[in-house]
Short mmCIF file of C-alpha atoms in Angstrom, two decimals:
data_model
loop_
_atom_site.label_atom_id
_atom_site.label_comp_id
_atom_site.label_asym_id
_atom_site.label_seq_id
_atom_site.Cartn_x
_atom_site.Cartn_y
_atom_site.Cartn_z
CA UNK A 1 -23.60 -108.54 -48.61
CA UNK A 2 -24.49 -111.60 -46.86
CA UNK A 3 -25.08 -109.98 -43.48
CA UNK A 4 -28.88 -109.77 -43.90
CA UNK A 5 -28.95 -113.35 -42.61
CA UNK A 6 -27.38 -112.13 -39.44
CA UNK A 7 -30.21 -109.85 -38.48
CA UNK A 8 -32.41 -110.76 -35.65
CA UNK A 9 -35.99 -109.70 -35.15
CA UNK A 10 -37.32 -109.11 -31.52
CA UNK A 11 -40.31 -107.48 -29.86
CA UNK A 12 -39.59 -104.26 -28.54
CA UNK A 13 -41.46 -101.83 -26.27
CA UNK A 14 -42.92 -98.44 -27.87
CA UNK A 15 -40.40 -96.84 -25.55
CA UNK A 16 -37.51 -98.08 -27.74
CA UNK A 17 -39.29 -98.16 -31.11
CA UNK A 18 -40.97 -94.83 -31.01
CA UNK A 19 -37.71 -92.63 -30.59
CA UNK A 20 -36.28 -94.71 -33.65
CA UNK A 21 -39.23 -94.20 -35.83
CA UNK A 22 -39.24 -90.49 -35.06
CA UNK A 23 -35.50 -90.29 -36.07
CA UNK A 24 -35.54 -92.49 -39.26
CA UNK A 25 -39.14 -92.45 -40.71
CA UNK A 26 -39.61 -89.87 -43.37
CA UNK A 27 -42.60 -88.57 -41.68
CA UNK A 28 -40.87 -88.06 -38.23
CA UNK A 29 -44.01 -89.22 -36.58
CA UNK A 30 -45.33 -92.44 -34.92
CA UNK A 31 -48.74 -94.02 -35.19
CA UNK A 32 -50.39 -93.81 -31.86
CA UNK A 33 -52.39 -96.99 -32.10
CA UNK A 34 -49.50 -99.37 -32.92
CA UNK A 35 -49.75 -102.30 -30.66
CA UNK A 36 -46.69 -104.55 -31.36
CA UNK A 37 -43.21 -103.23 -32.37
CA UNK A 38 -40.52 -105.47 -33.95
CA UNK A 39 -36.86 -104.21 -33.86
CA UNK A 40 -34.31 -105.39 -36.47
CA UNK A 41 -31.06 -105.89 -34.67
CA UNK A 42 -27.47 -106.29 -36.27
CA UNK A 43 -24.46 -106.87 -34.15
CA UNK A 44 -26.84 -106.47 -31.32
CA UNK A 45 -27.75 -102.93 -32.28
CA UNK A 46 -31.08 -101.63 -33.43
CA UNK A 47 -31.16 -100.63 -36.88
CA UNK A 48 -34.84 -100.93 -37.81
CA UNK A 49 -38.38 -100.86 -36.49
CA UNK A 50 -41.56 -102.32 -37.78
CA UNK A 51 -44.71 -101.07 -36.06
CA UNK A 52 -48.18 -102.77 -36.35
CA UNK A 53 -51.51 -102.11 -35.04
CA UNK A 54 -55.08 -101.46 -35.88
CA UNK A 55 -56.15 -99.42 -38.91
CA UNK A 56 -57.39 -96.12 -38.03
CA UNK A 57 -60.43 -96.63 -40.21
CA UNK A 58 -60.98 -100.30 -39.31
CA UNK A 59 -64.48 -100.46 -40.31
CA UNK A 60 -63.78 -99.72 -43.83
CA UNK A 61 -60.60 -101.70 -44.11
CA UNK A 62 -62.31 -105.03 -42.82
CA UNK A 63 -64.45 -105.07 -45.76
CA UNK A 64 -61.54 -105.45 -48.21
CA UNK A 65 -61.48 -109.22 -47.22
CA UNK A 66 -64.87 -111.04 -46.72
CA UNK A 67 -65.16 -112.95 -43.68
CA UNK A 68 -62.52 -111.19 -41.62
CA UNK A 69 -63.20 -111.09 -37.79
CA UNK A 70 -62.88 -107.68 -36.25
CA UNK A 71 -59.35 -108.52 -34.73
CA UNK A 72 -58.09 -110.77 -37.66
CA UNK A 73 -56.09 -108.14 -39.43
CA UNK A 74 -53.33 -105.71 -38.69
CA UNK A 75 -51.74 -102.65 -40.37
CA UNK A 76 -48.11 -102.42 -40.91
CA UNK A 77 -48.17 -98.69 -39.99
CA UNK A 78 -44.66 -97.82 -39.68
CA UNK A 79 -41.48 -99.27 -41.00
CA UNK A 80 -38.31 -97.36 -40.56
CA UNK A 81 -34.66 -98.57 -41.05
CA UNK A 82 -31.49 -96.61 -40.79
CA UNK A 83 -28.78 -96.62 -43.58
CA UNK A 84 -26.43 -99.09 -42.15
CA UNK A 85 -28.29 -102.33 -42.76
CA UNK A 86 -27.37 -104.44 -45.68
CA UNK A 87 -29.34 -105.01 -49.05
CA UNK A 88 -32.40 -106.94 -48.75
CA UNK A 89 -32.50 -106.38 -45.09
CA UNK A 90 -36.02 -104.95 -45.23
CA UNK A 91 -37.70 -107.93 -46.94
CA UNK A 92 -35.98 -110.20 -44.56
CA UNK A 93 -37.19 -108.30 -41.62
CA UNK A 94 -40.70 -108.36 -42.95
CA UNK A 95 -40.58 -111.96 -43.53
CA UNK A 96 -39.49 -112.66 -40.00
CA UNK A 97 -41.93 -110.40 -38.55
CA UNK A 98 -44.61 -112.20 -40.31
CA UNK A 99 -43.61 -115.42 -39.03
CA UNK A 100 -43.61 -114.04 -35.58
CA UNK A 101 -47.11 -112.70 -35.88
CA UNK A 102 -48.28 -116.13 -37.32
CA UNK A 103 -46.71 -117.68 -34.40
CA UNK A 104 -47.95 -115.27 -31.72
CA UNK A 105 -51.13 -114.20 -33.05
CA UNK A 106 -52.52 -117.11 -35.15
CA UNK A 107 -55.91 -115.54 -35.68
CA UNK A 108 -54.35 -112.74 -37.67
CA UNK A 109 -55.26 -113.69 -41.24
CA UNK A 110 -53.66 -110.76 -43.33
CA UNK A 111 -51.76 -107.40 -42.90
CA UNK A 112 -52.35 -104.21 -44.86
CA UNK A 113 -50.09 -101.47 -45.38
CA UNK A 114 -49.90 -98.47 -47.50
CA UNK A 115 -47.08 -97.06 -49.55
CA UNK A 116 -46.83 -93.37 -49.77
CA UNK A 117 -46.13 -92.63 -53.25
CA UNK A 118 -46.42 -88.96 -52.58
CA UNK A 119 -43.60 -88.57 -50.30
CA UNK A 120 -41.61 -91.70 -49.95
CA UNK A 121 -41.81 -94.68 -52.38
CA UNK A 122 -44.28 -96.93 -54.30
CA UNK A 123 -43.70 -100.03 -51.93
CA UNK A 124 -40.51 -101.54 -53.70
CA UNK A 125 -39.89 -103.62 -50.26
CA UNK A 126 -43.64 -104.73 -50.10
CA UNK A 127 -43.52 -106.09 -53.59
CA UNK A 128 -40.34 -107.88 -52.83
CA UNK A 129 -41.89 -109.20 -49.58
CA UNK A 130 -44.77 -111.08 -51.09
CA UNK A 131 -47.57 -108.47 -50.55
CA UNK A 132 -50.04 -107.92 -53.20
CA UNK A 133 -51.07 -104.66 -54.57
CA UNK A 134 -54.77 -103.94 -54.24
CA UNK A 135 -55.08 -100.20 -54.93
CA UNK A 136 -53.41 -97.08 -56.44
CA UNK A 137 -55.27 -93.64 -55.65
CA UNK A 138 -54.16 -90.17 -56.03
CA UNK A 139 -53.45 -88.75 -52.69
CA UNK A 140 -56.21 -87.57 -50.58
CA UNK A 141 -54.59 -88.29 -47.43
CA UNK A 142 -51.58 -86.08 -46.88
CA UNK A 143 -52.19 -82.26 -46.86
CA UNK A 144 -49.56 -79.80 -47.08
CA UNK A 145 -49.95 -76.34 -45.29
CA UNK A 146 -48.47 -72.89 -46.21
CA UNK A 147 -45.92 -73.20 -43.50
CA UNK A 148 -44.45 -76.35 -45.34
CA UNK A 149 -45.72 -78.73 -42.76
CA UNK A 150 -47.50 -81.87 -43.78
CA UNK A 151 -50.21 -83.91 -41.84
CA UNK A 152 -52.26 -86.88 -42.53
CA UNK A 153 -55.90 -85.95 -42.74
CA UNK A 154 -56.88 -88.60 -40.24
CA UNK A 155 -54.63 -87.09 -37.72
CA UNK A 156 -55.92 -83.72 -38.52
CA UNK A 157 -59.39 -84.96 -37.68
CA UNK A 158 -58.91 -87.50 -35.08
CA UNK A 159 -56.00 -85.58 -33.17
CA UNK A 160 -57.46 -82.25 -33.52
CA UNK A 161 -56.87 -81.38 -29.73
CA UNK A 162 -53.23 -82.30 -29.76
CA UNK A 163 -50.45 -79.70 -29.13
CA UNK A 164 -49.24 -80.15 -32.76
CA UNK A 165 -52.48 -79.32 -34.42
CA UNK A 166 -52.70 -76.35 -31.70
CA UNK A 167 -49.27 -75.17 -33.02
CA UNK A 168 -50.63 -75.55 -36.53
CA UNK A 169 -53.44 -73.27 -35.87
CA UNK A 170 -51.31 -70.82 -34.35
CA UNK A 171 -49.10 -70.67 -37.40
CA UNK A 172 -52.18 -70.50 -39.63
CA UNK A 173 -53.40 -67.64 -37.44
CA UNK A 174 -56.83 -69.47 -37.09
CA UNK A 175 -58.77 -70.63 -34.05
CA UNK A 176 -57.90 -74.07 -32.73
CA UNK A 177 -61.01 -76.23 -33.17
CA UNK A 178 -62.08 -79.30 -34.77
CA UNK A 179 -61.82 -78.96 -38.71
CA UNK A 180 -62.63 -81.36 -41.51
CA UNK A 181 -60.18 -81.85 -44.50
CA UNK A 182 -62.42 -79.63 -46.56
CA UNK A 183 -62.37 -76.86 -43.94
CA UNK A 184 -58.36 -77.22 -44.11
CA UNK A 185 -58.38 -77.02 -47.81
CA UNK A 186 -60.34 -73.99 -47.76
CA UNK A 187 -57.86 -72.28 -45.48
CA UNK A 188 -55.06 -72.93 -47.82
CA UNK A 189 -53.87 -76.62 -47.28
CA UNK A 190 -53.44 -78.65 -50.34
CA UNK A 191 -53.20 -82.47 -51.02
CA UNK A 192 -49.55 -83.31 -51.73
CA UNK A 193 -49.15 -84.52 -55.24
CA UNK A 194 -48.86 -88.23 -55.93
CA UNK A 195 -50.31 -91.50 -55.12
CA UNK A 196 -51.15 -93.86 -52.27
CA UNK A 197 -50.69 -97.60 -52.95
CA UNK A 198 -52.50 -100.15 -50.87
CA UNK A 199 -50.72 -103.62 -50.25
CA UNK A 200 -52.06 -106.55 -48.45
CA UNK A 201 -49.91 -109.72 -47.13
CA UNK A 202 -52.00 -112.89 -46.54
CA UNK A 203 -50.61 -114.79 -43.62
CA UNK A 204 -53.69 -117.19 -44.23
CA UNK A 205 -53.55 -117.80 -47.89
CA UNK A 206 -57.30 -119.03 -48.10
CA UNK A 207 -58.23 -115.41 -47.27
CA UNK A 208 -56.61 -114.02 -50.73
CA UNK A 209 -59.69 -115.63 -52.38
CA UNK A 210 -62.11 -113.71 -50.28
CA UNK A 211 -60.43 -110.40 -51.44
CA UNK A 212 -63.29 -108.03 -52.42
CA UNK A 213 -60.99 -105.96 -54.89
CA UNK A 214 -58.97 -106.95 -57.52
CA UNK A 215 -55.22 -107.78 -57.25
CA UNK A 216 -53.58 -105.26 -59.53
CA UNK A 217 -50.31 -106.30 -61.55
CA UNK A 218 -47.32 -104.37 -60.41
CA UNK A 219 -46.66 -102.74 -63.86
CA UNK A 220 -50.01 -100.84 -63.35
CA UNK A 221 -47.98 -98.68 -61.08
CA UNK A 222 -45.74 -97.28 -63.86
CA UNK A 223 -48.97 -97.12 -66.03
CA UNK A 224 -50.60 -94.90 -63.71
CA UNK A 225 -47.63 -92.71 -63.33
CA UNK A 226 -47.45 -93.53 -59.65
CA UNK A 227 -43.83 -94.50 -59.34
CA UNK A 228 -41.71 -93.06 -56.71
CA UNK A 229 -38.42 -94.14 -55.24
CA UNK A 230 -36.98 -92.69 -52.09
CA UNK A 231 -38.85 -89.71 -52.56
CA UNK A 232 -38.39 -89.02 -56.33
CA UNK A 233 -41.47 -89.33 -58.45
CA UNK A 234 -41.24 -91.44 -61.84
CA UNK A 235 -38.55 -93.71 -60.36
CA UNK A 236 -39.14 -97.39 -59.74
CA UNK B 1 11.70 -79.43 -38.94
CA UNK B 2 10.25 -77.21 -36.04
CA UNK B 3 11.64 -78.15 -32.77
CA UNK B 4 8.99 -78.44 -29.87
CA UNK B 5 8.93 -75.49 -27.48
CA UNK B 6 7.74 -77.53 -24.53
CA UNK B 7 9.00 -80.77 -23.16
CA UNK B 8 7.09 -83.82 -21.76
CA UNK B 9 8.26 -84.16 -18.24
CA UNK B 10 7.41 -87.10 -15.73
CA UNK B 11 6.73 -85.12 -12.50
CA UNK B 12 5.89 -86.61 -9.14
CA UNK B 13 2.03 -86.68 -8.69
CA UNK B 14 2.33 -85.34 -5.26
CA UNK B 15 3.72 -82.01 -6.44
CA UNK B 16 0.58 -81.63 -8.75
CA UNK B 17 -2.66 -79.88 -7.87
CA UNK B 18 -6.08 -80.24 -9.10
CA UNK B 19 -7.85 -77.28 -10.70
CA UNK B 20 -10.34 -75.71 -8.17
CA UNK B 21 -13.88 -75.50 -9.42
CA UNK B 22 -13.09 -77.65 -12.50
CA UNK B 23 -16.16 -77.18 -14.75
CA UNK B 24 -15.86 -80.53 -16.41
CA UNK B 25 -17.41 -83.74 -14.82
CA UNK B 26 -17.22 -87.40 -15.66
CA UNK B 27 -19.64 -90.21 -15.29
CA UNK B 28 -18.52 -92.95 -12.93
CA UNK B 29 -18.39 -95.55 -15.67
CA UNK B 30 -16.63 -93.25 -18.08
CA UNK B 31 -14.06 -92.51 -15.15
CA UNK B 32 -13.53 -96.34 -14.87
CA UNK B 33 -12.69 -96.55 -18.45
CA UNK B 34 -10.40 -93.79 -18.37
CA UNK B 35 -8.45 -95.47 -15.58
CA UNK B 36 -8.39 -98.59 -17.68
CA UNK B 37 -7.26 -96.52 -20.69
CA UNK B 38 -4.38 -95.03 -18.85
CA UNK B 39 -3.30 -98.40 -17.36
CA UNK B 40 -3.31 -100.10 -20.71
CA UNK B 41 -1.83 -97.34 -22.83
CA UNK B 42 1.01 -95.57 -20.97
CA UNK B 43 2.50 -94.67 -24.47
CA UNK B 44 -0.59 -92.82 -25.43
CA UNK B 45 -0.89 -90.95 -21.90
CA UNK B 46 2.83 -89.91 -22.53
CA UNK B 47 1.89 -88.43 -26.00
CA UNK B 48 -0.91 -86.56 -24.63
CA UNK B 49 0.31 -85.28 -21.22
CA UNK B 50 -1.21 -83.21 -18.69
CA UNK B 51 -0.78 -79.51 -19.20
CA UNK B 52 0.24 -77.38 -16.11
CA UNK B 53 0.25 -73.82 -15.07
CA UNK B 54 2.57 -72.42 -12.18
CA UNK B 55 0.77 -68.87 -12.22
CA UNK B 56 -0.20 -69.34 -8.50
CA UNK B 57 3.23 -70.63 -7.57
CA UNK B 58 1.99 -74.23 -7.58
CA UNK B 59 1.64 -76.74 -10.38
CA UNK B 60 -2.04 -76.58 -11.24
CA UNK B 61 -3.45 -79.03 -14.07
CA UNK B 62 -5.17 -76.85 -16.45
CA UNK B 63 -5.94 -79.70 -18.98
CA UNK B 64 -6.01 -83.20 -18.03
CA UNK B 65 -7.72 -83.21 -14.41
CA UNK B 66 -9.56 -86.19 -14.90
CA UNK B 67 -6.37 -87.97 -15.95
CA UNK B 68 -4.78 -86.79 -12.84
CA UNK B 69 -7.35 -88.06 -10.61
CA UNK B 70 -7.40 -91.44 -12.38
CA UNK B 71 -3.60 -91.70 -12.20
CA UNK B 72 -4.00 -91.18 -8.30
CA UNK B 73 -6.49 -93.67 -8.07
CA UNK B 74 -4.32 -95.99 -10.18
CA UNK B 75 -1.43 -95.52 -7.63
CA UNK B 76 0.91 -93.82 -10.07
CA UNK B 77 3.61 -91.73 -8.65
CA UNK B 78 4.43 -89.61 -11.66
CA UNK B 79 2.71 -88.48 -14.67
CA UNK B 80 3.70 -87.03 -17.99
CA UNK B 81 3.16 -83.39 -17.98
CA UNK B 82 3.92 -80.14 -20.09
CA UNK B 83 4.35 -77.06 -17.99
CA UNK B 84 3.12 -73.57 -19.76
CA UNK B 85 4.94 -70.87 -17.99
CA UNK B 86 3.91 -67.13 -17.76
CA UNK B 87 0.15 -67.69 -18.40
CA UNK B 88 -2.24 -65.07 -17.09
CA UNK B 89 -5.62 -65.79 -15.63
CA UNK B 90 -7.37 -65.12 -18.96
CA UNK B 91 -5.05 -67.37 -20.92
CA UNK B 92 -5.39 -69.96 -18.59
CA UNK B 93 -9.10 -69.85 -18.64
CA UNK B 94 -9.27 -69.99 -22.37
CA UNK B 95 -6.95 -73.21 -22.41
CA UNK B 96 -9.35 -74.85 -19.91
CA UNK B 97 -12.16 -74.12 -21.93
CA UNK B 98 -10.55 -74.96 -25.43
CA UNK B 99 -9.26 -78.41 -23.99
CA UNK B 100 -12.68 -79.35 -23.42
CA UNK B 101 -14.38 -78.06 -26.61
CA UNK B 102 -15.23 -81.19 -28.74
CA UNK B 103 -14.70 -80.57 -32.29
CA UNK B 104 -15.95 -82.66 -35.20
CA UNK B 105 -18.60 -85.35 -34.74
CA UNK B 106 -18.74 -89.07 -35.42
CA UNK B 107 -19.90 -90.38 -38.66
CA UNK B 108 -22.15 -93.05 -37.15
CA UNK B 109 -22.68 -94.87 -40.38
CA UNK B 110 -18.85 -95.61 -40.75
CA UNK B 111 -18.80 -96.30 -36.95
CA UNK B 112 -21.58 -98.77 -37.40
CA UNK B 113 -20.09 -100.50 -40.50
CA UNK B 114 -16.53 -100.48 -39.93
CA UNK B 115 -15.99 -100.39 -36.19
CA UNK B 116 -16.70 -102.74 -33.35
CA UNK B 117 -19.35 -101.17 -31.30
CA UNK B 118 -18.43 -103.13 -28.10
CA UNK B 119 -14.87 -102.14 -28.43
CA UNK B 120 -15.76 -98.61 -29.04
CA UNK B 121 -18.06 -98.52 -26.05
CA UNK B 122 -15.09 -100.11 -24.00
CA UNK B 123 -13.10 -97.11 -25.13
CA UNK B 124 -15.42 -94.54 -23.82
CA UNK B 125 -17.06 -93.63 -27.02
CA UNK B 126 -20.86 -93.34 -26.57
CA UNK B 127 -22.80 -94.67 -29.51
CA UNK B 128 -26.38 -93.65 -29.82
CA UNK B 129 -27.80 -96.84 -30.98
CA UNK B 130 -30.14 -99.02 -28.98
CA UNK B 131 -28.73 -102.51 -28.11
CA UNK B 132 -30.69 -105.86 -27.81
CA UNK B 133 -31.17 -105.72 -24.00
CA UNK B 134 -32.46 -109.45 -24.13
CA UNK B 135 -35.59 -108.70 -25.92
CA UNK B 136 -37.88 -111.57 -26.81
CA UNK B 137 -39.90 -112.71 -29.60
CA UNK B 138 -43.43 -113.47 -27.63
CA UNK B 139 -46.35 -111.03 -27.58
CA UNK B 140 -50.07 -111.35 -27.62
CA UNK B 141 -52.65 -109.52 -29.70
CA UNK B 142 -56.49 -109.10 -28.93
CA UNK B 143 -58.43 -112.01 -30.40
CA UNK B 144 -62.37 -112.47 -31.03
CA UNK B 145 -64.97 -110.22 -32.24
CA UNK B 146 -65.54 -106.57 -31.44
CA UNK B 147 -67.61 -105.86 -28.33
CA UNK B 148 -71.02 -104.22 -28.63
CA UNK B 149 -70.14 -101.28 -26.18
CA UNK B 150 -67.79 -98.47 -26.88
CA UNK B 151 -66.42 -95.44 -24.78
CA UNK B 152 -66.79 -91.87 -26.45
CA UNK B 153 -64.89 -88.88 -24.99
CA UNK B 154 -65.45 -85.46 -25.46
CA UNK B 155 -63.56 -82.20 -24.57
CA UNK B 156 -65.87 -79.65 -22.80
CA UNK B 157 -65.52 -76.43 -20.87
CA UNK B 158 -66.19 -76.41 -17.30
CA UNK B 159 -69.40 -74.66 -17.88
CA UNK B 160 -70.60 -77.02 -20.45
CA UNK B 161 -69.63 -80.03 -18.64
CA UNK B 162 -71.48 -78.69 -15.53
CA UNK B 163 -74.59 -78.03 -17.43
CA UNK B 164 -74.68 -81.41 -19.29
CA UNK B 165 -74.25 -83.24 -15.95
CA UNK B 166 -76.87 -81.25 -14.44
CA UNK B 167 -79.36 -82.24 -17.11
CA UNK B 168 -78.24 -85.88 -17.27
CA UNK B 169 -79.00 -86.14 -13.57
CA UNK B 170 -82.72 -85.05 -14.31
CA UNK B 171 -83.06 -88.32 -16.33
CA UNK B 172 -84.53 -90.95 -14.05
CA UNK B 173 -86.07 -93.19 -16.64
CA UNK B 174 -83.88 -94.74 -19.25
CA UNK B 175 -86.01 -97.42 -21.11
CA UNK B 176 -83.70 -98.04 -23.96
CA UNK B 177 -80.42 -99.43 -22.61
CA UNK B 178 -79.40 -102.07 -25.32
CA UNK B 179 -77.97 -103.83 -22.55
CA UNK B 180 -75.73 -101.00 -21.34
CA UNK B 181 -75.44 -100.89 -17.57
CA UNK B 182 -73.66 -97.57 -17.65
CA UNK B 183 -75.92 -95.11 -15.94
CA UNK B 184 -74.50 -91.99 -17.56
CA UNK B 185 -74.48 -93.46 -21.04
CA UNK B 186 -78.08 -94.30 -20.81
CA UNK B 187 -78.92 -90.97 -19.60
CA UNK B 188 -77.08 -89.24 -22.40
CA UNK B 189 -78.58 -91.36 -24.87
CA UNK B 190 -82.10 -90.56 -23.60
CA UNK B 191 -81.37 -86.75 -23.69
CA UNK B 192 -80.09 -86.96 -27.27
CA UNK B 193 -83.10 -89.36 -28.30
CA UNK B 194 -85.56 -86.64 -26.98
CA UNK B 195 -83.94 -83.91 -28.74
CA UNK B 196 -84.00 -85.91 -31.91
CA UNK B 197 -87.52 -86.47 -31.37
CA UNK B 198 -88.46 -82.81 -30.91
CA UNK B 199 -86.65 -82.06 -34.28
CA UNK B 200 -89.00 -84.55 -36.20
#
């Protein structure tokens, strides 16, 4: 279908982006520190959202590219599309979003994103959009609890006083207090089986040379058994 | 072929009464769309007439009250009706309720792909999608290096907070400020520093 060319990408407020992400993102959750949201419109109707913001572990992530200033990189931390967009829509939307970042925030040198190969996919869209693959790690991020709920470790630690974690504690029959990931593992949580894949898109191509970790060939995903497509392991 | 037991009859609008305490309401914009629909589609209105009951001795609409109101506002003098005679109060109530039950639901993927959204909205179909309300493409993001100050927040019980505030107030001298002008921050640092020194 050639309709992908008709997609218009606009900056939208979080009040518009967040309900869409909650409905269409596989996690059903939004990332609190997203600072700019792009909406993908087709026929004047919102069909996709891309949320960018600071990385939760900014101090660690910044070291991936030498010479990066504190505010010179972003994380694409949520990307959600409904099923009505035509083929290739996602990569077209990313491409437009990157152009808008380049225009409005020229100090941003690169964008990092993580593909959740434990629950969603190994990053087909990122590969099609010009990201480079810089890491494949067994999942030590997403924990699954005996009640079936899943949480990111960082959320468990950073948002431990949230109503959601309070409810989790009630479900688990434990006191609501701060716990580390290992505390939760001792209480019965388990890491979801699968891999996390780290991708980087260089808005400033000079910064690619400053990468402190090697760029991995895409076939490494299959070699390491990290393939996943639409939630199905082993598919690419 | 089965013969219908009820005939559609155009009756004078002045002889028809609205249902008292009608449990259905309609939003103003939807009502305007209904008026447009009746005006533009008399054939459809005829094929879907108002249902009347004469249980109380007068003709009362038990299905189609919004259409009756819309027809009045449009200045129609007669409307298509079907009279159901011999209804008791329970059966009337059942028909009123059943007429407003929405069976089935939209397949929004098909609507979005194969129907024109603007037309659907004009026809009174509410679509759950967010429309482009003139959103722009400009934004700004923080530039520059990270500042040398940071804010920390803690959750404390009233008793803990009171105790800490009291102890902080006792600290008058804060020699190591590292450029921080926040009095409470400097007092807290001094307390923690003294505690750390005691542990050496």
